[in-house]
JSON list of C-alpha atoms and ligand atoms in Angstrom, two decimals:
[
{"chain": "A", "resi": 463, "resn": "UNK", "atom": "CA", "xyz": [-8.85, -14.75, -7.14]},
{"chain": "A", "resi": 464, "resn": "UNK", "atom": "CA", "xyz": [-8.65, -12.20, -4.54]},
{"chain": "A", "resi": 465, "resn": "UNK", "atom": "CA", "xyz": [-6.59, -8.77, -5.43]},
{"chain": "A", "resi": 466, "resn": "UNK", "atom": "CA", "xyz": [-6.63, -6.16, -3.25]},
{"chain": "A", "resi": 467, "resn": "UNK", "atom": "CA", "xyz": [-4.81, -2.68, -3.33]},
{"chain": "A", "resi": 468, "resn": "UNK", "atom": "CA", "xyz": [-4.48, -1.32, 0.17]},
{"chain": "A", "resi": 469, "resn": "UNK", "atom": "CA", "xyz": [-4.21, 2.22, -0.01]},
{"chain": "A", "resi": 470, "resn": "UNK", "atom": "CA", "xyz": [-3.26, 4.92, 2.81]},
{"chain": "A", "resi": 471, "resn": "UNK", "atom": "CA", "xyz": [-1.33, 7.26, 4.33]},
{"chain": "A", "resi": 472, "resn": "UNK", "atom": "CA", "xyz": [1.84, 6.51, 5.84]},
{"chain": "A", "resi": 473, "resn": "UNK", "atom": "CA", "xyz": [0.80, 4.92, 9.29]},
{"chain": "A", "resi": 474, "resn": "UNK", "atom": "CA", "xyz": [-2.69, 4.25, 8.08]},
{"chain": "A", "resi": 475, "resn": "UNK", "atom": "CA", "xyz": [-2.20, 0.47, 8.95]},
{"chain": "A", "resi": 476, "resn": "UNK", "atom": "CA", "xyz": [-1.50, -0.83, 5.53]},
{"chain": "A", "resi": 477, "resn": "UNK", "atom": "CA", "xyz": [0.99, -3.26, 6.76]},
{"chain": "A", "resi": 478, "resn": "UNK", "atom": "CA", "xyz": [-0.72, -4.26, 9.89]},
{"chain": "A", "resi": 479, "resn": "UNK", "atom": "CA", "xyz": [-3.90, -4.89, 8.08]},
{"chain": "A", "resi": 480, "resn": "UNK", "atom": "CA", "xyz": [-2.20, -6.69, 5.30]},
{"chain": "A", "resi": 481, "resn": "UNK", "atom": "CA", "xyz": [-0.93, -9.14, 7.53]},
{"chain": "A", "resi": 482, "resn": "UNK", "atom": "CA", "xyz": [-4.45, -9.73, 9.02]},
{"chain": "A", "resi": 483, "resn": "UNK", "atom": "CA", "xyz": [-6.03, -10.13, 5.53]},
{"chain": "A", "resi": 484, "resn": "UNK", "atom": "CA", "xyz": [-3.42, -12.47, 4.24]},
{"chain": "A", "resi": 485, "resn": "UNK", "atom": "CA", "xyz": [-3.65, -14.88, 7.27]},
{"chain": "A", "resi": 486, "resn": "UNK", "atom": "CA", "xyz": [-7.58, -15.08, 6.92]},
{"chain": "A", "resi": 487, "resn": "UNK", "atom": "CA", "xyz": [-8.09, -15.06, 3.17]},
{"chain": "A", "resi": 488, "resn": "UNK", "atom": "CA", "xyz": [-4.55, -17.17, 2.29]},
{"chain": "A", "resi": 489, "resn": "UNK", "atom": "CA", "xyz": [-3.51, -14.52, -0.23]},
{"chain": "A", "resi": 490, "resn": "UNK", "atom": "CA", "xyz": [0.02, -13.21, -0.58]},
{"chain": "A", "resi": 491, "resn": "UNK", "atom": "CA", "xyz": [1.39, -9.68, 0.79]},
{"chain": "A", "resi": 492, "resn": "UNK", "atom": "CA", "xyz": [3.36, -7.65, -1.69]},
{"chain": "A", "resi": 493, "resn": "UNK", "atom": "CA", "xyz": [4.83, -4.54, 0.39]},
{"chain": "A", "resi": 494, "resn": "UNK", "atom": "CA", "xyz": [6.85, -2.50, -1.84]},
{"chain": "A", "resi": 495, "resn": "UNK", "atom": "CA", "xyz": [8.23, -0.61, 0.87]},
{"chain": "A", "resi": 496, "resn": "UNK", "atom": "CA", "xyz": [9.51, -4.14, 2.50]},
{"chain": "A", "resi": 497, "resn": "UNK", "atom": "CA", "xyz": [10.72, -4.89, -1.35]},
{"chain": "A", "resi": 498, "resn": "UNK", "atom": "CA", "xyz": [12.72, -1.41, -1.30]},
{"chain": "A", "resi": 499, "resn": "UNK", "atom": "CA", "xyz": [14.30, -1.90, 2.16]},
{"chain": "A", "resi": 500, "resn": "UNK", "atom": "CA", "xyz": [15.20, -5.38, 1.33]},
{"chain": "A", "resi": 501, "resn": "UNK", "atom": "CA", "xyz": [17.29, -3.88, -1.56]},
{"chain": "A", "resi": 502, "resn": "UNK", "atom": "CA", "xyz": [18.73, -1.43, 0.78]},
{"chain": "A", "resi": 503, "resn": "UNK", "atom": "CA", "xyz": [19.93, -4.29, 3.02]},
{"chain": "A", "resi": 504, "resn": "UNK", "atom": "CA", "xyz": [21.42, -6.12, 0.36]},
{"chain": "A", "resi": 505, "resn": "UNK", "atom": "CA", "xyz": [24.03, -3.06, 0.25]},
{"chain": "A", "resi": 506, "resn": "UNK", "atom": "CA", "xyz": [23.70, -3.07, -3.85]},
{"chain": "A", "resi": 507, "resn": "UNK", "atom": "CA", "xyz": [24.40, 0.18, -5.69]},
{"chain": "A", "resi": 508, "resn": "UNK", "atom": "CA", "xyz": [20.68, 0.35, -6.45]},
{"chain": "A", "resi": 509, "resn": "UNK", "atom": "CA", "xyz": [19.89, -0.14, -2.97]},
{"chain": "A", "resi": 510, "resn": "UNK", "atom": "CA", "xyz": [22.02, 3.03, -2.21]},
{"chain": "A", "resi": 511, "resn": "UNK", "atom": "CA", "xyz": [19.83, 5.00, -4.57]},
{"chain": "A", "resi": 512, "resn": "UNK", "atom": "CA", "xyz": [16.82, 3.79, -3.24]},
{"chain": "A", "resi": 513, "resn": "UNK", "atom": "CA", "xyz": [18.04, 4.53, 0.38]},
{"chain": "A", "resi": 514, "resn": "UNK", "atom": "CA", "xyz": [18.66, 8.39, -0.61]},
{"chain": "A", "resi": 515, "resn": "UNK", "atom": "CA", "xyz": [15.04, 8.69, -1.62]},
{"chain": "A", "resi": 516, "resn": "UNK", "atom": "CA", "xyz": [13.40, 6.82, 1.11]},
{"chain": "A", "resi": 517, "resn": "UNK", "atom": "CA", "xyz": [15.32, 8.15, 3.95]},
{"chain": "A", "resi": 518, "resn": "UNK", "atom": "CA", "xyz": [14.13, 11.41, 2.99]},
{"chain": "A", "resi": 519, "resn": "UNK", "atom": "CA", "xyz": [10.45, 10.26, 2.50]},
{"chain": "A", "resi": 520, "resn": "UNK", "atom": "CA", "xyz": [10.71, 10.64, -1.20]},
{"chain": "A", "resi": 521, "resn": "UNK", "atom": "CA", "xyz": [8.82, 8.37, -3.69]},
{"chain": "A", "resi": 522, "resn": "UNK", "atom": "CA", "xyz": [11.13, 6.00, -5.74]},
{"chain": "A", "resi": 523, "resn": "UNK", "atom": "CA", "xyz": [10.38, 6.59, -9.62]},
{"chain": "A", "resi": 524, "resn": "UNK", "atom": "CA", "xyz": [7.52, 4.79, -11.36]},
{"chain": "A", "resi": 525, "resn": "UNK", "atom": "CA", "xyz": [9.83, 3.13, -13.75]},
{"chain": "A", "resi": 526, "resn": "UNK", "atom": "CA", "xyz": [11.76, 1.45, -10.86]},
{"chain": "A", "resi": 527, "resn": "UNK", "atom": "CA", "xyz": [8.52, 0.13, -9.27]},
{"chain": "A", "resi": 528, "resn": "UNK", "atom": "CA", "xyz": [7.04, -0.87, -12.50]},
{"chain": "A", "resi": 529, "resn": "UNK", "atom": "CA", "xyz": [9.90, -3.48, -13.05]},
{"chain": "A", "resi": 530, "resn": "UNK", "atom": "CA", "xyz": [9.18, -4.83, -9.39]},
{"chain": "A", "resi": 531, "resn": "UNK", "atom": "CA", "xyz": [5.48, -5.47, -10.03]},
{"chain": "A", "resi": 532, "resn": "UNK", "atom": "CA", "xyz": [5.90, -6.74, -13.60]},
{"chain": "A", "resi": 533, "resn": "UNK", "atom": "CA", "xyz": [8.38, -9.27, -12.12]},
{"chain": "A", "resi": 534, "resn": "UNK", "atom": "CA", "xyz": [5.99, -10.11, -9.41]},
{"chain": "A", "resi": 535, "resn": "UNK", "atom": "CA", "xyz": [2.82, -10.45, -11.37]},
{"chain": "A", "resi": 536, "resn": "UNK", "atom": "CA", "xyz": [4.60, -12.63, -14.11]},
{"chain": "A", "resi": 537, "resn": "UNK", "atom": "CA", "xyz": [6.10, -14.92, -11.56]},
{"chain": "A", "resi": 538, "resn": "UNK", "atom": "CA", "xyz": [3.04, -15.72, -9.42]},
{"chain": "A", "resi": 539, "resn": "UNK", "atom": "CA", "xyz": [2.26, -19.33, -8.69]},
{"chain": "A", "resi": 540, "resn": "UNK", "atom": "CA", "xyz": [-0.39, -20.99, -10.50]},
{"chain": "A", "resi": 541, "resn": "UNK", "atom": "CA", "xyz": [-2.21, -21.82, -7.78]},
{"chain": "A", "resi": 542, "resn": "UNK", "atom": "CA", "xyz": [-2.01, -18.20, -5.86]},
{"chain": "A", "resi": 543, "resn": "UNK", "atom": "CA", "xyz": [-5.13, -17.28, -4.32]},
{"chain": "A", "resi": 544, "resn": "UNK", "atom": "CA", "xyz": [-4.42, -13.48, -4.89]},
{"chain": "A", "resi": 545, "resn": "UNK", "atom": "CA", "xyz": [-2.39, -10.81, -3.57]},
{"chain": "A", "resi": 546, "resn": "UNK", "atom": "CA", "xyz": [-2.80, -7.72, -1.29]},
{"chain": "A", "resi": 547, "resn": "UNK", "atom": "CA", "xyz": [-0.78, -4.78, -2.87]},
{"chain": "A", "resi": 548, "resn": "UNK", "atom": "CA", "xyz": [0.71, -2.95, 0.04]},
{"chain": "A", "resi": 549, "resn": "UNK", "atom": "CA", "xyz": [1.66, 0.55, -0.81]},
{"chain": "A", "resi": 550, "resn": "UNK", "atom": "CA", "xyz": [1.49, 0.04, -4.47]},
{"chain": "A", "resi": 551, "resn": "UNK", "atom": "CA", "xyz": [0.31, 2.24, -6.77]},
{"chain": "A", "resi": 552, "resn": "UNK", "atom": "CA", "xyz": [1.27, 5.34, -5.15]},
{"chain": "A", "resi": 553, "resn": "UNK", "atom": "CA", "xyz": [0.76, 7.61, -8.16]},
{"chain": "A", "resi": 554, "resn": "UNK", "atom": "CA", "xyz": [-1.92, 7.81, -10.88]},
{"chain": "A", "resi": 555, "resn": "UNK", "atom": "CA", "xyz": [0.56, 6.55, -13.45]},
{"chain": "A", "resi": 556, "resn": "UNK", "atom": "CA", "xyz": [1.38, 3.48, -11.02]},
{"chain": "A", "resi": 557, "resn": "UNK", "atom": "CA", "xyz": [-2.46, 2.78, -10.81]},
{"chain": "A", "resi": 558, "resn": "UNK", "atom": "CA", "xyz": [-2.60, 2.75, -14.87]},
{"chain": "A", "resi": 559, "resn": "UNK", "atom": "CA", "xyz": [0.02, 0.39, -14.97]},
{"chain": "A", "resi": 560, "resn": "UNK", "atom": "CA", "xyz": [-1.23, -1.83, -12.72]},
{"chain": "A", "resi": 561, "resn": "UNK", "atom": "CA", "xyz": [-4.77, -1.98, -14.12]},
{"chain": "A", "resi": 562, "resn": "UNK", "atom": "CA", "xyz": [-2.98, -2.86, -17.53]},
{"chain": "A", "resi": 563, "resn": "UNK", "atom": "CA", "xyz": [-0.52, -5.46, -16.19]},
{"chain": "A", "resi": 564, "resn": "UNK", "atom": "CA", "xyz": [-3.66, -6.96, -14.09]},
{"chain": "A", "resi": 565, "resn": "UNK", "atom": "CA", "xyz": [-5.65, -7.11, -17.28]},
{"chain": "A", "resi": 566, "resn": "UNK", "atom": "CA", "xyz": [-2.89, -8.79, -19.38]},
{"chain": "A", "resi": 567, "resn": "UNK", "atom": "CA", "xyz": [-3.18, -11.66, -17.03]},
{"chain": "A", "resi": 568, "resn": "UNK", "atom": "CA", "xyz": [-7.10, -11.65, -16.71]},
{"chain": "A", "resi": 569, "resn": "UNK", "atom": "CA", "xyz": [-6.98, -10.24, -13.51]},
{"chain": "A", "resi": 570, "resn": "UNK", "atom": "CA", "xyz": [-8.89, -7.16, -11.51]},
{"chain": "A", "resi": 571, "resn": "UNK", "atom": "CA", "xyz": [-8.35, -5.67, -8.09]},
{"chain": "A", "resi": 572, "resn": "UNK", "atom": "CA", "xyz": [-10.34, -3.81, -5.58]},
{"chain": "A", "resi": 573, "resn": "UNK", "atom": "CA", "xyz": [-8.99, -0.86, -3.81]},
{"chain": "A", "resi": 574, "resn": "UNK", "atom": "CA", "xyz": [-9.62, -0.08, -0.08]},
{"chain": "A", "resi": 575, "resn": "UNK", "atom": "CA", "xyz": [-8.48, 3.12, 1.20]},
{"chain": "A", "resi": 576, "resn": "UNK", "atom": "CA", "xyz": [-7.65, 3.45, 4.79]},
{"chain": "A", "resi": 577, "resn": "UNK", "atom": "CA", "xyz": [-8.85, 6.86, 6.08]},
{"chain": "A", "resi": 578, "resn": "UNK", "atom": "CA", "xyz": [-6.89, 8.34, 9.19]},
{"chain": "A", "resi": 579, "resn": "UNK", "atom": "CA", "xyz": [-6.56, 11.45, 10.85]},
{"chain": "A", "resi": 580, "resn": "UNK", "atom": "CA", "xyz": [-3.39, 13.24, 10.44]},
{"chain": "A", "resi": 581, "resn": "UNK", "atom": "CA", "xyz": [-2.52, 13.77, 14.07]},
{"chain": "A", "resi": 582, "resn": "UNK", "atom": "CA", "xyz": [-3.16, 10.00, 14.67]},
{"chain": "A", "resi": 583, "resn": "UNK", "atom": "CA", "xyz": [-0.86, 9.12, 11.72]},
{"chain": "A", "resi": 584, "resn": "UNK", "atom": "CA", "xyz": [1.96, 11.19, 13.32]},
{"chain": "A", "resi": 585, "resn": "UNK", "atom": "CA", "xyz": [1.33, 9.88, 16.91]},
{"chain": "A", "resi": 586, "resn": "UNK", "atom": "CA", "xyz": [1.50, 6.11, 15.51]},
{"chain": "A", "resi": 587, "resn": "UNK", "atom": "CA", "xyz": [4.62, 6.62, 13.39]},
{"chain": "A", "resi": 588, "resn": "UNK", "atom": "CA", "xyz": [6.47, 8.48, 16.34]},
{"chain": "A", "resi": 589, "resn": "UNK", "atom": "CA", "xyz": [5.72, 5.80, 18.58]},
{"chain": "A", "resi": 590, "resn": "UNK", "atom": "CA", "xyz": [6.66, 2.98, 16.15]},
{"chain": "A", "resi": 591, "resn": "UNK", "atom": "CA", "xyz": [10.00, 5.21, 15.39]},
{"chain": "A", "resi": 592, "resn": "UNK", "atom": "CA", "xyz": [11.14, 4.36, 18.91]},
{"chain": "A", "resi": 593, "resn": "UNK", "atom": "CA", "xyz": [11.69, 0.86, 17.62]},
{"chain": "A", "resi": 594, "resn": "UNK", "atom": "CA", "xyz": [11.25, 0.40, 14.19]},
{"chain": "A", "resi": 595, "resn": "UNK", "atom": "CA", "xyz": [14.96, 1.50, 13.08]},
{"chain": "A", "resi": 596, "resn": "UNK", "atom": "CA", "xyz": [13.15, 3.05, 10.20]},
{"chain": "A", "resi": 597, "resn": "UNK", "atom": "CA", "xyz": [15.25, 6.21, 9.06]},
{"chain": "A", "resi": 598, "resn": "UNK", "atom": "CA", "xyz": [12.00, 7.79, 7.79]},
{"chain": "A", "resi": 599, "resn": "UNK", "atom": "CA", "xyz": [10.33, 7.38, 11.31]},
{"chain": "A", "resi": 600, "resn": "UNK", "atom": "CA", "xyz": [11.09, 11.01, 12.63]},
{"chain": "A", "resi": 601, "resn": "UNK", "atom": "CA", "xyz": [8.76, 14.05, 12.61]},
{"chain": "A", "resi": 602, "resn": "UNK", "atom": "CA", "xyz": [10.33, 15.98, 9.67]},
{"chain": "A", "resi": 603, "resn": "UNK", "atom": "CA", "xyz": [10.32, 13.02, 7.38]},
{"chain": "A", "resi": 604, "resn": "UNK", "atom": "CA", "xyz": [6.93, 11.77, 8.42]},
{"chain": "A", "resi": 605, "resn": "UNK", "atom": "CA", "xyz": [5.36, 15.15, 7.75]},
{"chain": "A", "resi": 606, "resn": "UNK", "atom": "CA", "xyz": [7.22, 15.11, 4.36]},
{"chain": "A", "resi": 607, "resn": "UNK", "atom": "CA", "xyz": [5.78, 11.75, 3.71]},
{"chain": "A", "resi": 608, "resn": "UNK", "atom": "CA", "xyz": [2.29, 12.72, 4.61]},
{"chain": "A", "resi": 609, "resn": "UNK", "atom": "CA", "xyz": [2.55, 15.71, 2.31]},
{"chain": "A", "resi": 610, "resn": "UNK", "atom": "CA", "xyz": [3.93, 13.50, -0.67]},
{"chain": "A", "resi": 611, "resn": "UNK", "atom": "CA", "xyz": [0.92, 11.24, 0.02]},
{"chain": "A", "resi": 612, "resn": "UNK", "atom": "CA", "xyz": [-1.45, 14.29, -0.54]},
{"chain": "A", "resi": 613, "resn": "UNK", "atom": "CA", "xyz": [0.24, 15.56, -3.47]},
{"chain": "A", "resi": 614, "resn": "UNK", "atom": "CA", "xyz": [0.86, 12.22, -5.37]},
{"chain": "A", "resi": 615, "resn": "UNK", "atom": "CA", "xyz": [-1.00, 9.39, -3.79]},
{"chain": "A", "resi": 616, "resn": "UNK", "atom": "CA", "xyz": [-4.56, 10.95, -3.00]},
{"chain": "A", "resi": 617, "resn": "UNK", "atom": "CA", "xyz": [-5.19, 11.50, -6.35]},
{"chain": "A", "resi": 618, "resn": "UNK", "atom": "CA", "xyz": [-5.25, 7.78, -7.01]},
{"chain": "A", "resi": 619, "resn": "UNK", "atom": "CA", "xyz": [-8.84, 7.57, -5.20]},
{"chain": "A", "resi": 620, "resn": "UNK", "atom": "CA", "xyz": [-10.45, 9.37, -8.15]},
{"chain": "A", "resi": 621, "resn": "UNK", "atom": "CA", "xyz": [-9.02, 6.86, -10.47]},
{"chain": "A", "resi": 622, "resn": "UNK", "atom": "CA", "xyz": [-10.56, 3.83, -8.57]},
{"chain": "A", "resi": 623, "resn": "UNK", "atom": "CA", "xyz": [-13.82, 5.73, -7.92]},
{"chain": "A", "resi": 624, "resn": "UNK", "atom": "CA", "xyz": [-13.98, 6.30, -11.65]},
{"chain": "A", "resi": 625, "resn": "UNK", "atom": "CA", "xyz": [-13.46, 2.82, -12.39]},
{"chain": "A", "resi": 626, "resn": "UNK", "atom": "CA", "xyz": [-15.86, 1.77, -9.79]},
{"chain": "A", "resi": 627, "resn": "UNK", "atom": "CA", "xyz": [-13.81, -0.42, -7.43]},
{"chain": "A", "resi": 628, "resn": "UNK", "atom": "CA", "xyz": [-12.95, 2.07, -4.59]},
{"chain": "A", "resi": 629, "resn": "UNK", "atom": "CA", "xyz": [-13.72, 1.24, -0.83]},
{"chain": "A", "resi": 630, "resn": "UNK", "atom": "CA", "xyz": [-13.14, 3.55, 1.82]},
{"chain": "A", "resi": 631, "resn": "UNK", "atom": "CA", "xyz": [-12.54, 2.43, 5.31]},
{"chain": "A", "resi": 632, "resn": "UNK", "atom": "CA", "xyz": [-12.54, 4.57, 8.61]},
{"chain": "A", "resi": 633, "resn": "UNK", "atom": "CA", "xyz": [-8.79, 3.69, 10.02]},
{"chain": "A", "resi": 634, "resn": "UNK", "atom": "CA", "xyz": [-9.17, 5.63, 13.16]},
{"chain": "A", "resi": 635, "resn": "UNK", "atom": "CA", "xyz": [-10.67, 2.71, 14.90]},
{"chain": "A", "resi": 636, "resn": "UNK", "atom": "CA", "xyz": [-8.78, -0.26, 16.70]},
{"chain": "A", "resi": 637, "resn": "UNK", "atom": "CA", "xyz": [-7.05, -2.98, 14.29]},
{"chain": "A", "resi": 638, "resn": "UNK", "atom": "CA", "xyz": [-9.71, -5.09, 15.06]},
{"chain": "A", "resi": 639, "resn": "UNK", "atom": "CA", "xyz": [-12.59, -2.82, 14.28]},
{"chain": "A", "resi": 640, "resn": "UNK", "atom": "CA", "xyz": [-10.81, -1.76, 11.25]},
{"chain": "A", "resi": 641, "resn": "UNK", "atom": "CA", "xyz": [-10.27, -5.34, 10.21]},
{"chain": "A", "resi": 642, "resn": "UNK", "atom": "CA", "xyz": [-14.07, -6.22, 10.62]},
{"chain": "A", "resi": 643, "resn": "UNK", "atom": "CA", "xyz": [-14.76, -3.01, 8.19]},
{"chain": "A", "resi": 644, "resn": "UNK", "atom": "CA", "xyz": [-12.37, -4.46, 5.77]},
{"chain": "A", "resi": 645, "resn": "UNK", "atom": "CA", "xyz": [-13.58, -8.09, 5.99]},
{"chain": "A", "resi": 646, "resn": "UNK", "atom": "CA", "xyz": [-17.16, -7.01, 5.25]},
{"chain": "A", "resi": 647, "resn": "UNK", "atom": "CA", "xyz": [-15.83, -5.62, 2.00]},
{"chain": "A", "resi": 648, "resn": "UNK", "atom": "CA", "xyz": [-14.11, -8.37, 0.97]},
{"chain": "A", "resi": 649, "resn": "UNK", "atom": "CA", "xyz": [-16.88, -10.91, 1.60]},
{"chain": "A", "resi": 650, "resn": "UNK", "atom": "CA", "xyz": [-19.44, -8.73, -0.01]},
{"chain": "A", "resi": 651, "resn": "UNK", "atom": "CA", "xyz": [-17.29, -8.23, -3.08]},
{"chain": "A", "resi": 652, "resn": "UNK", "atom": "CA", "xyz": [-16.20, -11.83, -3.44]},
{"chain": "A", "resi": 653, "resn": "UNK", "atom": "CA", "xyz": [-19.60, -13.05, -3.46]},
{"chain": "A", "resi": 654, "resn": "UNK", "atom": "CA", "xyz": [-20.44, -10.91, -6.57]},
{"chain": "B", "resi": 1271, "resn": "AP5", "atom": "P1", "xyz": [6.06, 2.10, 2.91]},
{"chain": "B", "resi": 1271, "resn": "AP5", "atom": "O1", "xyz": [6.74, 1.04, 3.70]},
{"chain": "B", "resi": 1271, "resn": "AP5", "atom": "O2", "xyz": [5.01, 1.53, 2.38]},
{"chain": "B", "resi": 1271, "resn": "AP5", "atom": "O3", "xyz": [5.69, 3.04, 4.07]},
{"chain": "B", "resi": 1271, "resn": "AP5", "atom": "P2", "xyz": [4.58, 3.95, 4.20]},
{"chain": "B", "resi": 1271, "resn": "AP5", "atom": "O4", "xyz": [3.50, 4.15, 3.09]},
{"chain": "B", "resi": 1271, "resn": "AP5", "atom": "O5", "xyz": [5.04, 5.43, 4.65]},
{"chain": "B", "resi": 1271, "resn": "AP5", "atom": "O6", "xyz": [3.93, 3.49, 5.39]},
{"chain": "B", "resi": 1271, "resn": "AP5", "atom": "P3", "xyz": [4.20, 2.86, 6.55]},
{"chain": "B", "resi": 1271, "resn": "AP5", "atom": "O7", "xyz": [4.55, 1.51, 6.50]},
{"chain": "B", "resi": 1271, "resn": "AP5", "atom": "O8", "xyz": [4.90, 3.60, 7.43]},
{"chain": "B", "resi": 1271, "resn": "AP5", "atom": "O9", "xyz": [2.73, 2.70, 7.59]},
{"chain": "B", "resi": 1271, "resn": "AP5", "atom": "P4", "xyz": [1.47, 1.63, 7.23]},
{"chain": "B", "resi": 1271, "resn": "AP5", "atom": "O10", "xyz": [0.30, 2.08, 6.70]},
{"chain": "B", "resi": 1271, "resn": "AP5", "atom": "O11", "xyz": [2.04, 0.23, 6.66]},
{"chain": "B", "resi": 1271, "resn": "AP5", "atom": "O12", "xyz": [1.25, 1.43, 8.72]},
{"chain": "B", "resi": 1271, "resn": "AP5", "atom": "P5", "xyz": [1.69, 0.26, 9.84]},
{"chain": "B", "resi": 1271, "resn": "AP5", "atom": "O13", "xyz": [0.51, -0.95, 9.74]},
{"chain": "B", "resi": 1271, "resn": "AP5", "atom": "O14", "xyz": [2.96, -0.18, 9.83]},
{"chain": "B", "resi": 1271, "resn": "AP5", "atom": "O15", "xyz": [7.16, 2.86, 1.97]},
{"chain": "B", "resi": 1271, "resn": "AP5", "atom": "C1", "xyz": [8.30, 3.52, 2.46]},
{"chain": "B", "resi": 1271, "resn": "AP5", "atom": "C2", "xyz": [9.05, 4.31, 1.24]},
{"chain": "B", "resi": 1271, "resn": "AP5", "atom": "O16", "xyz": [9.04, 3.31, 0.30]},
{"chain": "B", "resi": 1271, "resn": "AP5", "atom": "C3", "xyz": [7.87, 5.54, 0.96]},
{"chain": "B", "resi": 1271, "resn": "AP5", "atom": "O17", "xyz": [8.17, 6.41, 1.54]},
{"chain": "B", "resi": 1271, "resn": "AP5", "atom": "C4", "xyz": [8.92, 5.46, -0.64]},
{"chain": "B", "resi": 1271, "resn": "AP5", "atom": "O18", "xyz": [9.94, 6.15, -0.68]},
{"chain": "B", "resi": 1271, "resn": "AP5", "atom": "C5", "xyz": [9.12, 4.01, -0.72]},
{"chain": "B", "resi": 1271, "resn": "AP5", "atom": "N1", "xyz": [7.94, 3.61, -1.77]},
{"chain": "B", "resi": 1271, "resn": "AP5", "atom": "C6", "xyz": [7.57, 2.30, -1.30]},
{"chain": "B", "resi": 1271, "resn": "AP5", "atom": "N2", "xyz": [6.15, 2.17, -2.28]},
{"chain": "B", "resi": 1271, "resn": "AP5", "atom": "C7", "xyz": [6.51, 2.60, -3.17]},
{"chain": "B", "resi": 1271, "resn": "AP5", "atom": "C8", "xyz": [5.73, 3.14, -4.61]},
{"chain": "B", "resi": 1271, "resn": "AP5", "atom": "N3", "xyz": [4.87, 2.21, -4.88]},
{"chain": "B", "resi": 1271, "resn": "AP5", "atom": "N4", "xyz": [6.04, 4.12, -5.51]},
{"chain": "B", "resi": 1271, "resn": "AP5", "atom": "C9", "xyz": [7.16, 4.73, -5.09]},
{"chain": "B", "resi": 1271, "resn": "AP5", "atom": "N5", "xyz": [8.05, 4.72, -3.97]},
{"chain": "B", "resi": 1271, "resn": "AP5", "atom": "C10", "xyz": [7.75, 3.41, -2.99]},
{"chain": "B", "resi": 1271, "resn": "AP5", "atom": "O19", "xyz": [1.07, 1.18, 11.11]},
{"chain": "B", "resi": 1271, "resn": "AP5", "atom": "C11", "xyz": [1.74, 2.06, 11.58]},
{"chain": "B", "resi": 1271, "resn": "AP5", "atom": "C12", "xyz": [1.98, 1.93, 13.04]},
{"chain": "B", "resi": 1271, "resn": "AP5", "atom": "O20", "xyz": [0.50, 2.37, 13.79]},
{"chain": "B", "resi": 1271, "resn": "AP5", "atom": "C13", "xyz": [2.46, 0.40, 13.91]},
{"chain": "B", "resi": 1271, "resn": "AP5", "atom": "O21", "xyz": [3.02, 0.84, 14.68]},
{"chain": "B", "resi": 1271, "resn": "AP5", "atom": "C14", "xyz": [1.13, -0.21, 14.01]},
{"chain": "B", "resi": 1271, "resn": "AP5", "atom": "O22", "xyz": [1.09, -1.23, 15.03]},
{"chain": "B", "resi": 1271, "resn": "AP5", "atom": "C15", "xyz": [0.21, 0.74, 14.35]},
{"chain": "B", "resi": 1271, "resn": "AP5", "atom": "N6", "xyz": [-0.94, 0.69, 13.94]},
{"chain": "B", "resi": 1271, "resn": "AP5", "atom": "C16", "xyz": [-1.63, 0.26, 12.92]},
{"chain": "B", "resi": 1271, "resn": "AP5", "atom": "N7", "xyz": [-3.08, 0.19, 12.77]},
{"chain": "B", "resi": 1271, "resn": "AP5", "atom": "C17", "xyz": [-3.47, 0.80, 14.09]},
{"chain": "B", "resi": 1271, "resn": "AP5", "atom": "C18", "xyz": [-4.63, 0.96, 14.87]},
{"chain": "B", "resi": 1271, "resn": "AP5", "atom": "N8", "xyz": [-5.95, 0.68, 14.06]},
{"chain": "B", "resi": 1271, "resn": "AP5", "atom": "N9", "xyz": [-4.73, 1.48, 15.90]},
{"chain": "B", "resi": 1271, "resn": "AP5", "atom": "C19", "xyz": [-3.45, 1.75, 16.52]},
{"chain": "B", "resi": 1271, "resn": "AP5", "atom": "N10", "xyz": [-2.32, 1.60, 16.17]},
{"chain": "B", "resi": 1271, "resn": "AP5", "atom": "C20", "xyz": [-2.08, 0.98, 14.89]},
{"chain": "B", "resi": 1272, "resn": "MG", "atom": "MG1", "xyz": [3.99, -0.34, 5.85]}
]
């Protein structure tokens, strides 16, 4: 089974590369951002609380995210080939929870970290903001999301480095080049 945690700053290409990986390797794509946006779109009370956080670029509390992931893993189809976790974990506490949850089901994951220069992140998100309709794709919120990433998410790299399943990828290149780097890692690691 192939489980991949795709990590990286806002605009680093997590969603883009997840789609490529899902198509090539037949794994499921779980984007926690998409799950949260679907809850907002449902118009529920919970969705309103989530909207207040996401639209300002703040993270949703760890406990709420844990429920989403626990439910997802518990309901994985028996014949699943694996999952790409896009945007989860985003805190060290979420990383610890995910390791424990995967262990409970005898699963493991590798972490692929997309490294992209800040100017490029901003450029990509401003460009996407012209058509995405995402409330968090404006310059102020983009800067805040990047700051949150540095403070809360970047430390998980050390967590995975320490656990020996960390792989960094240069995400500044074209989508195809980035995917080539990712495929090399996946193919090498899944042979072992
Ligand atoms: P989420 O939806 O995950 O957003 P994000 O992390 O801010 O990242 P994005 O989706 O904006 O970017 P991406 O890395 O997917 O890049 P993409 O491929 O789209 O989360 C949103 C919010 O939900 C969070 O802020 C938080 O509030 C909440 N949340 C989610 N998960 C949470 C969690 N676990 N805990 C707590 N809160 C959580 O690419 C961006 C653009 O660049 C696209 O237009 C694309 O076409 C283009 N592009 C991509 N790759 C390239 C390339 N190589 N060259 C040129 N252009 C490229
Ligand atoms: Mg995304």
